[in-house]
Structure formats: structure tokens, C-alpha cells
Short mmCIF file of N, CA and C in Angstrom, two decimals:
data_model
loop_
_atom_site.label_atom_id
_atom_site.label_comp_id
_atom_site.label_asym_id
_atom_site.label_seq_id
_atom_site.Cartn_x
_atom_site.Cartn_y
_atom_site.Cartn_z
N MET U 208 -25.40 -150.81 8.07
CA MET U 208 -25.01 -150.06 6.88
C MET U 208 -24.87 -148.60 7.22
N ARG U 209 -23.80 -148.00 6.80
CA ARG U 209 -23.49 -146.60 7.10
C ARG U 209 -24.21 -145.69 6.11
N LYS U 210 -24.87 -144.62 6.58
CA LYS U 210 -25.53 -143.67 5.70
C LYS U 210 -24.49 -142.70 5.13
N GLN U 211 -24.59 -142.48 3.85
CA GLN U 211 -23.66 -141.54 3.19
C GLN U 211 -24.37 -140.20 3.00
N THR U 212 -23.58 -139.17 2.86
CA THR U 212 -24.16 -137.83 2.72
C THR U 212 -24.67 -137.60 1.31
N LEU U 213 -25.51 -136.59 1.17
CA LEU U 213 -26.07 -136.23 -0.12
C LEU U 213 -24.97 -135.81 -1.09
N VAL U 214 -23.98 -135.09 -0.61
CA VAL U 214 -22.90 -134.59 -1.47
C VAL U 214 -22.13 -135.76 -2.07
N SER U 215 -21.87 -136.78 -1.30
CA SER U 215 -21.15 -137.92 -1.86
C SER U 215 -21.99 -138.68 -2.87
N HIS U 216 -23.31 -138.61 -2.76
CA HIS U 216 -24.20 -139.30 -3.69
C HIS U 216 -24.48 -138.53 -4.97
N ILE U 217 -24.23 -137.21 -4.96
CA ILE U 217 -24.46 -136.44 -6.18
C ILE U 217 -23.57 -136.99 -7.29
N TYR U 218 -22.39 -137.40 -6.96
CA TYR U 218 -21.48 -137.94 -7.95
C TYR U 218 -21.82 -139.39 -8.28
N TRP U 219 -22.56 -140.04 -7.39
CA TRP U 219 -22.98 -141.43 -7.62
C TRP U 219 -24.07 -141.51 -8.69
N ILE U 220 -25.01 -140.56 -8.69
CA ILE U 220 -26.12 -140.56 -9.62
C ILE U 220 -25.74 -139.69 -10.80
N ARG U 221 -25.18 -140.27 -11.84
CA ARG U 221 -24.71 -139.50 -12.98
C ARG U 221 -25.42 -139.89 -14.27
N THR U 222 -25.58 -141.13 -14.50
CA THR U 222 -26.15 -141.56 -15.78
C THR U 222 -27.61 -141.93 -15.63
N TYR U 223 -28.31 -142.00 -16.74
CA TYR U 223 -29.70 -142.39 -16.70
C TYR U 223 -29.86 -143.79 -16.14
N ALA U 224 -28.93 -144.64 -16.50
CA ALA U 224 -29.01 -146.02 -16.02
C ALA U 224 -28.91 -146.06 -14.50
N GLU U 225 -28.00 -145.24 -13.96
CA GLU U 225 -27.87 -145.21 -12.52
C GLU U 225 -29.10 -144.61 -11.84
N VAL U 226 -29.65 -143.57 -12.45
CA VAL U 226 -30.87 -142.96 -11.90
C VAL U 226 -32.01 -143.97 -11.97
N ASN U 227 -32.13 -144.66 -13.09
CA ASN U 227 -33.20 -145.63 -13.27
C ASN U 227 -33.07 -146.77 -12.28
N SER U 228 -31.85 -147.26 -12.09
CA SER U 228 -31.67 -148.38 -11.15
C SER U 228 -31.94 -147.94 -9.73
N ALA U 229 -31.56 -146.68 -9.39
CA ALA U 229 -31.84 -146.18 -8.05
C ALA U 229 -33.32 -146.02 -7.82
N PHE U 230 -34.04 -145.60 -8.84
CA PHE U 230 -35.48 -145.42 -8.73
C PHE U 230 -36.20 -146.75 -8.56
N LYS U 231 -35.72 -147.76 -9.28
CA LYS U 231 -36.33 -149.08 -9.22
C LYS U 231 -35.91 -149.84 -7.96
N SER U 232 -34.92 -149.33 -7.28
CA SER U 232 -34.40 -149.98 -6.09
C SER U 232 -35.47 -150.03 -5.01
N ASN U 233 -35.40 -151.03 -4.21
CA ASN U 233 -36.33 -151.17 -3.09
C ASN U 233 -35.88 -150.39 -1.86
N HIS U 234 -34.73 -149.82 -1.95
CA HIS U 234 -34.19 -149.11 -0.78
C HIS U 234 -34.78 -147.70 -0.73
N SER U 235 -35.49 -147.42 0.31
CA SER U 235 -36.13 -146.08 0.43
C SER U 235 -35.09 -144.98 0.56
N TYR U 236 -33.94 -145.30 1.11
CA TYR U 236 -32.90 -144.29 1.24
C TYR U 236 -32.44 -143.81 -0.12
N HIS U 237 -32.24 -144.75 -1.04
CA HIS U 237 -31.79 -144.36 -2.39
C HIS U 237 -32.86 -143.56 -3.11
N ARG U 238 -34.11 -143.90 -2.92
CA ARG U 238 -35.19 -143.13 -3.56
C ARG U 238 -35.23 -141.70 -3.01
N GLU U 239 -35.12 -141.59 -1.69
CA GLU U 239 -35.14 -140.25 -1.09
C GLU U 239 -33.94 -139.45 -1.57
N LEU U 240 -32.81 -140.05 -1.64
CA LEU U 240 -31.61 -139.39 -2.13
C LEU U 240 -31.76 -138.96 -3.57
N LEU U 241 -32.31 -139.83 -4.40
CA LEU U 241 -32.56 -139.52 -5.81
C LEU U 241 -33.47 -138.30 -5.94
N PHE U 242 -34.55 -138.26 -5.22
CA PHE U 242 -35.46 -137.12 -5.29
C PHE U 242 -34.82 -135.84 -4.81
N ARG U 243 -33.96 -135.91 -3.80
CA ARG U 243 -33.24 -134.72 -3.35
C ARG U 243 -32.31 -134.19 -4.44
N VAL U 244 -31.58 -135.11 -5.05
CA VAL U 244 -30.66 -134.70 -6.10
C VAL U 244 -31.40 -134.12 -7.29
N LEU U 245 -32.47 -134.80 -7.70
CA LEU U 245 -33.24 -134.31 -8.83
C LEU U 245 -33.89 -132.95 -8.54
N ARG U 246 -34.38 -132.76 -7.33
CA ARG U 246 -34.97 -131.47 -6.95
C ARG U 246 -33.93 -130.37 -6.97
N SER U 247 -32.75 -130.65 -6.43
CA SER U 247 -31.70 -129.62 -6.39
C SER U 247 -31.23 -129.29 -7.81
N ARG U 248 -31.08 -130.31 -8.65
CA ARG U 248 -30.67 -130.06 -10.02
C ARG U 248 -31.73 -129.28 -10.79
N THR U 249 -33.01 -129.63 -10.56
CA THR U 249 -34.11 -128.92 -11.21
C THR U 249 -34.15 -127.46 -10.77
N ALA U 250 -33.98 -127.23 -9.48
CA ALA U 250 -34.00 -125.84 -8.99
C ALA U 250 -32.85 -125.06 -9.59
N LEU U 251 -31.67 -125.64 -9.65
CA LEU U 251 -30.53 -124.93 -10.25
C LEU U 251 -30.74 -124.66 -11.73
N THR U 252 -31.34 -125.63 -12.42
CA THR U 252 -31.63 -125.43 -13.85
C THR U 252 -32.62 -124.33 -14.05
N ILE U 253 -33.67 -124.27 -13.25
CA ILE U 253 -34.69 -123.22 -13.36
C ILE U 253 -34.08 -121.85 -13.08
N VAL U 254 -33.28 -121.73 -12.06
CA VAL U 254 -32.63 -120.46 -11.74
C VAL U 254 -31.69 -120.05 -12.87
N GLY U 255 -30.92 -120.98 -13.36
CA GLY U 255 -29.99 -120.68 -14.48
C GLY U 255 -30.73 -120.23 -15.72
N LEU U 256 -31.78 -120.94 -16.11
CA LEU U 256 -32.54 -120.55 -17.29
C LEU U 256 -33.21 -119.19 -17.12
N THR U 257 -33.72 -118.92 -15.92
CA THR U 257 -34.32 -117.62 -15.66
C THR U 257 -33.32 -116.50 -15.84
N LEU U 258 -32.12 -116.69 -15.31
CA LEU U 258 -31.07 -115.67 -15.46
C LEU U 258 -30.67 -115.47 -16.91
N ILE U 259 -30.62 -116.55 -17.66
CA ILE U 259 -30.28 -116.45 -19.08
C ILE U 259 -31.37 -115.69 -19.83
N ILE U 260 -32.62 -115.99 -19.56
CA ILE U 260 -33.75 -115.31 -20.23
C ILE U 260 -33.75 -113.82 -19.89
N ILE U 261 -33.52 -113.50 -18.63
CA ILE U 261 -33.47 -112.09 -18.22
C ILE U 261 -32.30 -111.38 -18.92
N GLY U 262 -31.16 -112.03 -19.01
CA GLY U 262 -30.02 -111.43 -19.70
C GLY U 262 -30.29 -111.19 -21.17
N ILE U 263 -30.92 -112.13 -21.83
CA ILE U 263 -31.25 -111.95 -23.24
C ILE U 263 -32.25 -110.84 -23.41
N ALA U 264 -33.25 -110.76 -22.53
CA ALA U 264 -34.26 -109.69 -22.63
C ALA U 264 -33.61 -108.31 -22.43
N VAL U 265 -32.68 -108.20 -21.50
CA VAL U 265 -31.99 -106.92 -21.28
C VAL U 265 -31.18 -106.53 -22.50
N ILE U 266 -30.51 -107.50 -23.09
CA ILE U 266 -29.70 -107.21 -24.28
C ILE U 266 -30.58 -106.78 -25.45
N LEU U 267 -31.69 -107.50 -25.67
CA LEU U 267 -32.54 -107.23 -26.83
C LEU U 267 -33.39 -106.00 -26.67
N PHE U 268 -33.94 -105.79 -25.47
CA PHE U 268 -34.91 -104.73 -25.29
C PHE U 268 -34.39 -103.56 -24.45
N GLY U 269 -33.18 -103.62 -24.04
CA GLY U 269 -32.64 -102.59 -23.16
C GLY U 269 -32.35 -101.29 -23.85
N GLN U 270 -32.17 -101.29 -25.14
CA GLN U 270 -31.83 -100.08 -25.88
C GLN U 270 -32.65 -100.04 -27.13
N ASN U 271 -33.44 -99.02 -27.28
CA ASN U 271 -34.30 -98.86 -28.45
C ASN U 271 -33.53 -98.05 -29.50
N SER U 272 -33.43 -98.61 -30.70
CA SER U 272 -32.63 -97.95 -31.75
C SER U 272 -33.31 -96.69 -32.29
N ASP U 273 -34.64 -96.53 -32.10
CA ASP U 273 -35.33 -95.36 -32.60
C ASP U 273 -35.26 -94.18 -31.64
N THR U 274 -34.74 -94.41 -30.45
CA THR U 274 -34.63 -93.34 -29.46
C THR U 274 -33.46 -92.45 -29.82
N PRO U 275 -33.64 -91.14 -29.83
CA PRO U 275 -32.54 -90.25 -30.13
C PRO U 275 -31.40 -90.41 -29.13
N SER U 276 -30.21 -90.41 -29.62
CA SER U 276 -29.05 -90.49 -28.75
C SER U 276 -28.69 -89.07 -28.31
N VAL U 277 -29.05 -88.74 -27.09
CA VAL U 277 -28.90 -87.39 -26.59
C VAL U 277 -28.12 -87.45 -25.29
N GLU U 278 -27.20 -86.58 -25.12
CA GLU U 278 -26.44 -86.54 -23.87
C GLU U 278 -27.31 -85.97 -22.78
N ALA U 279 -27.50 -86.74 -21.69
CA ALA U 279 -28.40 -86.35 -20.63
C ALA U 279 -27.89 -85.13 -19.85
N SER U 280 -26.60 -84.96 -19.77
CA SER U 280 -26.08 -83.85 -18.99
C SER U 280 -26.32 -82.51 -19.66
N THR U 281 -26.49 -82.47 -20.97
CA THR U 281 -26.69 -81.20 -21.65
C THR U 281 -28.15 -80.94 -22.01
N VAL U 282 -28.97 -81.95 -21.97
CA VAL U 282 -30.38 -81.80 -22.37
C VAL U 282 -31.27 -81.90 -21.16
N LYS U 283 -32.10 -80.89 -21.00
CA LYS U 283 -33.04 -80.92 -19.91
C LYS U 283 -34.42 -81.34 -20.36
N GLN U 284 -34.86 -80.74 -21.48
CA GLN U 284 -36.19 -81.08 -21.96
C GLN U 284 -36.23 -80.96 -23.50
N LYS U 285 -37.19 -81.63 -24.04
CA LYS U 285 -37.43 -81.58 -25.48
C LYS U 285 -38.61 -80.62 -25.72
N TYR U 286 -38.38 -79.65 -26.59
CA TYR U 286 -39.39 -78.68 -26.95
C TYR U 286 -39.72 -78.82 -28.44
N TYR U 287 -40.80 -78.23 -28.83
CA TYR U 287 -41.17 -78.17 -30.25
C TYR U 287 -41.31 -76.74 -30.67
N THR U 288 -40.77 -76.43 -31.82
CA THR U 288 -40.90 -75.08 -32.34
C THR U 288 -41.40 -75.15 -33.78
N SER U 289 -42.02 -74.08 -34.21
CA SER U 289 -42.55 -74.01 -35.58
C SER U 289 -41.60 -73.20 -36.43
N ILE U 290 -41.29 -73.76 -37.59
CA ILE U 290 -40.44 -73.03 -38.54
C ILE U 290 -41.18 -72.92 -39.86
N GLU U 291 -40.81 -71.92 -40.66
CA GLU U 291 -41.36 -71.80 -42.01
C GLU U 291 -40.34 -72.33 -42.98
N VAL U 292 -40.80 -73.23 -43.83
CA VAL U 292 -39.91 -73.85 -44.83
C VAL U 292 -39.55 -72.79 -45.87
N GLU U 293 -38.27 -72.67 -46.11
CA GLU U 293 -37.77 -71.70 -47.11
C GLU U 293 -37.51 -72.41 -48.42
N ASN U 294 -37.36 -71.64 -49.45
CA ASN U 294 -37.09 -72.20 -50.77
C ASN U 294 -35.75 -72.97 -50.74
N GLY U 295 -35.73 -74.20 -51.19
CA GLY U 295 -34.52 -75.00 -51.23
C GLY U 295 -34.34 -75.88 -49.99
N ASP U 296 -35.20 -75.71 -48.98
CA ASP U 296 -35.10 -76.56 -47.78
C ASP U 296 -35.56 -77.98 -48.11
N THR U 297 -34.91 -78.93 -47.50
CA THR U 297 -35.31 -80.34 -47.55
C THR U 297 -35.33 -80.88 -46.13
N LEU U 298 -35.94 -82.01 -45.93
CA LEU U 298 -35.93 -82.60 -44.58
C LEU U 298 -34.51 -82.92 -44.15
N TRP U 299 -33.67 -83.29 -45.11
CA TRP U 299 -32.28 -83.59 -44.77
C TRP U 299 -31.55 -82.32 -44.33
N SER U 300 -31.78 -81.21 -45.02
CA SER U 300 -31.10 -79.96 -44.63
C SER U 300 -31.63 -79.47 -43.26
N LEU U 301 -32.90 -79.70 -42.98
CA LEU U 301 -33.42 -79.36 -41.66
C LEU U 301 -32.81 -80.26 -40.58
N ALA U 302 -32.61 -81.52 -40.92
CA ALA U 302 -31.98 -82.44 -39.97
C ALA U 302 -30.54 -82.01 -39.68
N GLU U 303 -29.85 -81.54 -40.70
CA GLU U 303 -28.47 -81.07 -40.50
C GLU U 303 -28.46 -79.80 -39.64
N GLU U 304 -29.47 -78.96 -39.79
CA GLU U 304 -29.52 -77.69 -39.05
C GLU U 304 -30.05 -77.86 -37.62
N TYR U 305 -31.10 -78.66 -37.44
CA TYR U 305 -31.75 -78.76 -36.15
C TYR U 305 -31.56 -80.09 -35.43
N GLY U 306 -31.10 -81.11 -36.12
CA GLY U 306 -31.03 -82.44 -35.54
C GLY U 306 -29.66 -82.86 -35.05
N GLU U 307 -28.87 -81.93 -34.57
CA GLU U 307 -27.50 -82.27 -34.16
C GLU U 307 -27.46 -83.16 -32.95
N ARG U 308 -28.51 -83.23 -32.16
CA ARG U 308 -28.52 -84.07 -30.96
C ARG U 308 -28.94 -85.50 -31.25
N TYR U 309 -29.36 -85.79 -32.45
CA TYR U 309 -29.76 -87.13 -32.83
C TYR U 309 -28.56 -87.89 -33.36
N HIS U 310 -28.52 -89.19 -33.09
CA HIS U 310 -27.40 -90.01 -33.56
C HIS U 310 -27.46 -90.25 -35.06
N ASP U 311 -28.63 -90.00 -35.65
CA ASP U 311 -28.81 -90.29 -37.07
C ASP U 311 -29.85 -89.31 -37.63
N HIS U 312 -29.56 -88.71 -38.77
CA HIS U 312 -30.50 -87.77 -39.37
C HIS U 312 -31.81 -88.43 -39.75
N ASP U 313 -31.75 -89.70 -40.10
CA ASP U 313 -32.97 -90.43 -40.46
C ASP U 313 -33.96 -90.50 -39.30
N VAL U 314 -33.45 -90.60 -38.07
CA VAL U 314 -34.35 -90.62 -36.89
C VAL U 314 -35.03 -89.27 -36.74
N PHE U 315 -34.28 -88.21 -36.92
CA PHE U 315 -34.85 -86.84 -36.84
C PHE U 315 -35.93 -86.68 -37.94
N ILE U 316 -35.62 -87.07 -39.17
CA ILE U 316 -36.55 -86.94 -40.28
C ILE U 316 -37.82 -87.76 -40.01
N LYS U 317 -37.65 -88.96 -39.49
CA LYS U 317 -38.80 -89.81 -39.17
C LYS U 317 -39.70 -89.15 -38.14
N GLU U 318 -39.10 -88.52 -37.12
CA GLU U 318 -39.88 -87.83 -36.10
C GLU U 318 -40.60 -86.62 -36.67
N VAL U 319 -39.91 -85.83 -37.51
CA VAL U 319 -40.55 -84.64 -38.11
C VAL U 319 -41.71 -85.07 -39.00
N ARG U 320 -41.52 -86.13 -39.77
CA ARG U 320 -42.61 -86.62 -40.64
C ARG U 320 -43.78 -87.09 -39.79
N SER U 321 -43.51 -87.73 -38.69
CA SER U 321 -44.58 -88.23 -37.81
C SER U 321 -45.35 -87.06 -37.17
N ILE U 322 -44.62 -86.07 -36.65
CA ILE U 322 -45.25 -84.92 -35.97
C ILE U 322 -46.15 -84.16 -36.94
N ASN U 323 -45.65 -83.97 -38.16
CA ASN U 323 -46.37 -83.14 -39.13
C ASN U 323 -47.26 -83.95 -40.08
N LYS U 324 -47.34 -85.24 -39.83
CA LYS U 324 -48.17 -86.15 -40.65
C LYS U 324 -47.84 -86.04 -42.15
N LEU U 325 -46.55 -86.04 -42.45
CA LEU U 325 -46.09 -86.02 -43.83
C LEU U 325 -46.02 -87.45 -44.36
N GLU U 326 -46.51 -87.67 -45.56
CA GLU U 326 -46.50 -89.00 -46.14
C GLU U 326 -45.22 -89.28 -46.91
N GLY U 327 -44.58 -88.24 -47.38
CA GLY U 327 -43.34 -88.41 -48.15
C GLY U 327 -42.27 -87.48 -47.63
N ASP U 328 -41.21 -87.36 -48.42
CA ASP U 328 -40.09 -86.49 -48.03
C ASP U 328 -40.19 -85.08 -48.62
N HIS U 329 -41.22 -84.81 -49.39
CA HIS U 329 -41.37 -83.51 -50.05
C HIS U 329 -41.99 -82.50 -49.10
N ILE U 330 -41.33 -81.34 -48.99
CA ILE U 330 -41.87 -80.22 -48.23
C ILE U 330 -41.92 -79.01 -49.16
N THR U 331 -42.86 -78.12 -48.91
CA THR U 331 -43.10 -76.99 -49.81
C THR U 331 -42.67 -75.69 -49.13
N ALA U 332 -42.02 -74.82 -49.90
CA ALA U 332 -41.60 -73.53 -49.36
C ALA U 332 -42.85 -72.76 -48.90
N GLY U 333 -42.73 -72.12 -47.74
CA GLY U 333 -43.86 -71.37 -47.16
C GLY U 333 -44.67 -72.19 -46.18
N ALA U 334 -44.51 -73.49 -46.15
CA ALA U 334 -45.25 -74.34 -45.21
C ALA U 334 -44.62 -74.22 -43.83
N SER U 335 -45.46 -74.45 -42.82
CA SER U 335 -44.96 -74.45 -41.41
C SER U 335 -44.78 -75.89 -40.96
N LEU U 336 -43.67 -76.10 -40.29
CA LEU U 336 -43.37 -77.43 -39.73
C LEU U 336 -43.06 -77.32 -38.27
N LEU U 337 -43.54 -78.29 -37.46
CA LEU U 337 -43.11 -78.41 -36.08
C LEU U 337 -41.89 -79.29 -36.07
N ILE U 338 -40.86 -78.84 -35.37
CA ILE U 338 -39.64 -79.66 -35.24
C ILE U 338 -39.22 -79.74 -33.79
N PRO U 339 -38.60 -80.83 -33.39
CA PRO U 339 -38.11 -80.97 -32.01
C PRO U 339 -36.82 -80.20 -31.80
N VAL U 340 -36.75 -79.52 -30.67
CA VAL U 340 -35.57 -78.76 -30.28
C VAL U 340 -35.26 -79.08 -28.85
N TYR U 341 -34.00 -79.28 -28.55
CA TYR U 341 -33.58 -79.56 -27.18
C TYR U 341 -32.93 -78.34 -26.57
N ARG U 342 -33.34 -78.03 -25.34
CA ARG U 342 -32.78 -76.89 -24.61
C ARG U 342 -32.38 -77.29 -23.22
#
């Protein structure tokens, strides 16, 4: 009996019935071939699933939406400066004046509220606030 190569047998073992019959077979060659095919398919499946999981993780966690969108070529460092709130100032007006490097004024306002431990959006004239400034 002539021995056939593994590549020619990959196409032979396709269905569960064929795999089952090969496994129950008394021929040691068919069993060895079956285990080779199953091992190679398992290894390829594991590698494929790993790559898919890594790709999904990169897509989901690669970009944080709360991170300010700032051009790296123009910004060297982030500094904080203290300003005095004037009559009529709001967090939104401060975001329009100082938050031009942020992709969204809400992100700037959230950061200012966090830095200054503000619970709401109300600020009082004469109060001092720390705000982020990029230079």
C-alpha cells in the first residue's frame, strides 16, 4: 500500500463522519494523519482567534474619547494657569477662550471641573480657577 502525503489527506478528512470513521479505524497511519490534521487546524484556529481578539482590542481601546485632541507638532507640554473669574463668565465661555486645542468644549469643561473640584457648572465672579493651557 502506497503512503499518501498529509496535504492530500487534508481534503480527505472533511466531515465529522469521515473524522469519526478514521478515528475508529484500526489503521495507525490514518490515526496519525488525523491527529496531524487536527493539530494543524487547531493551531491555525488559535492563531486566527488571537489575531482577531488583538484587532478588536486595538479598535476598542486604542483611542480614548476623553483624551483631548491636540496636534502633537504644535504642543510641547500642558501647563496650568490660574485665572480670576469675571462677571458674566461661564465654563462654556472659558472653554471657548482657553480650550481651542480640545476637540470638544465638554472635555475641557469636564477637566476644569475635575481640577477645581466643582460639583456643578456654576462659577462665581472673583473666584480663582486653575485651567489647562498648552504651550
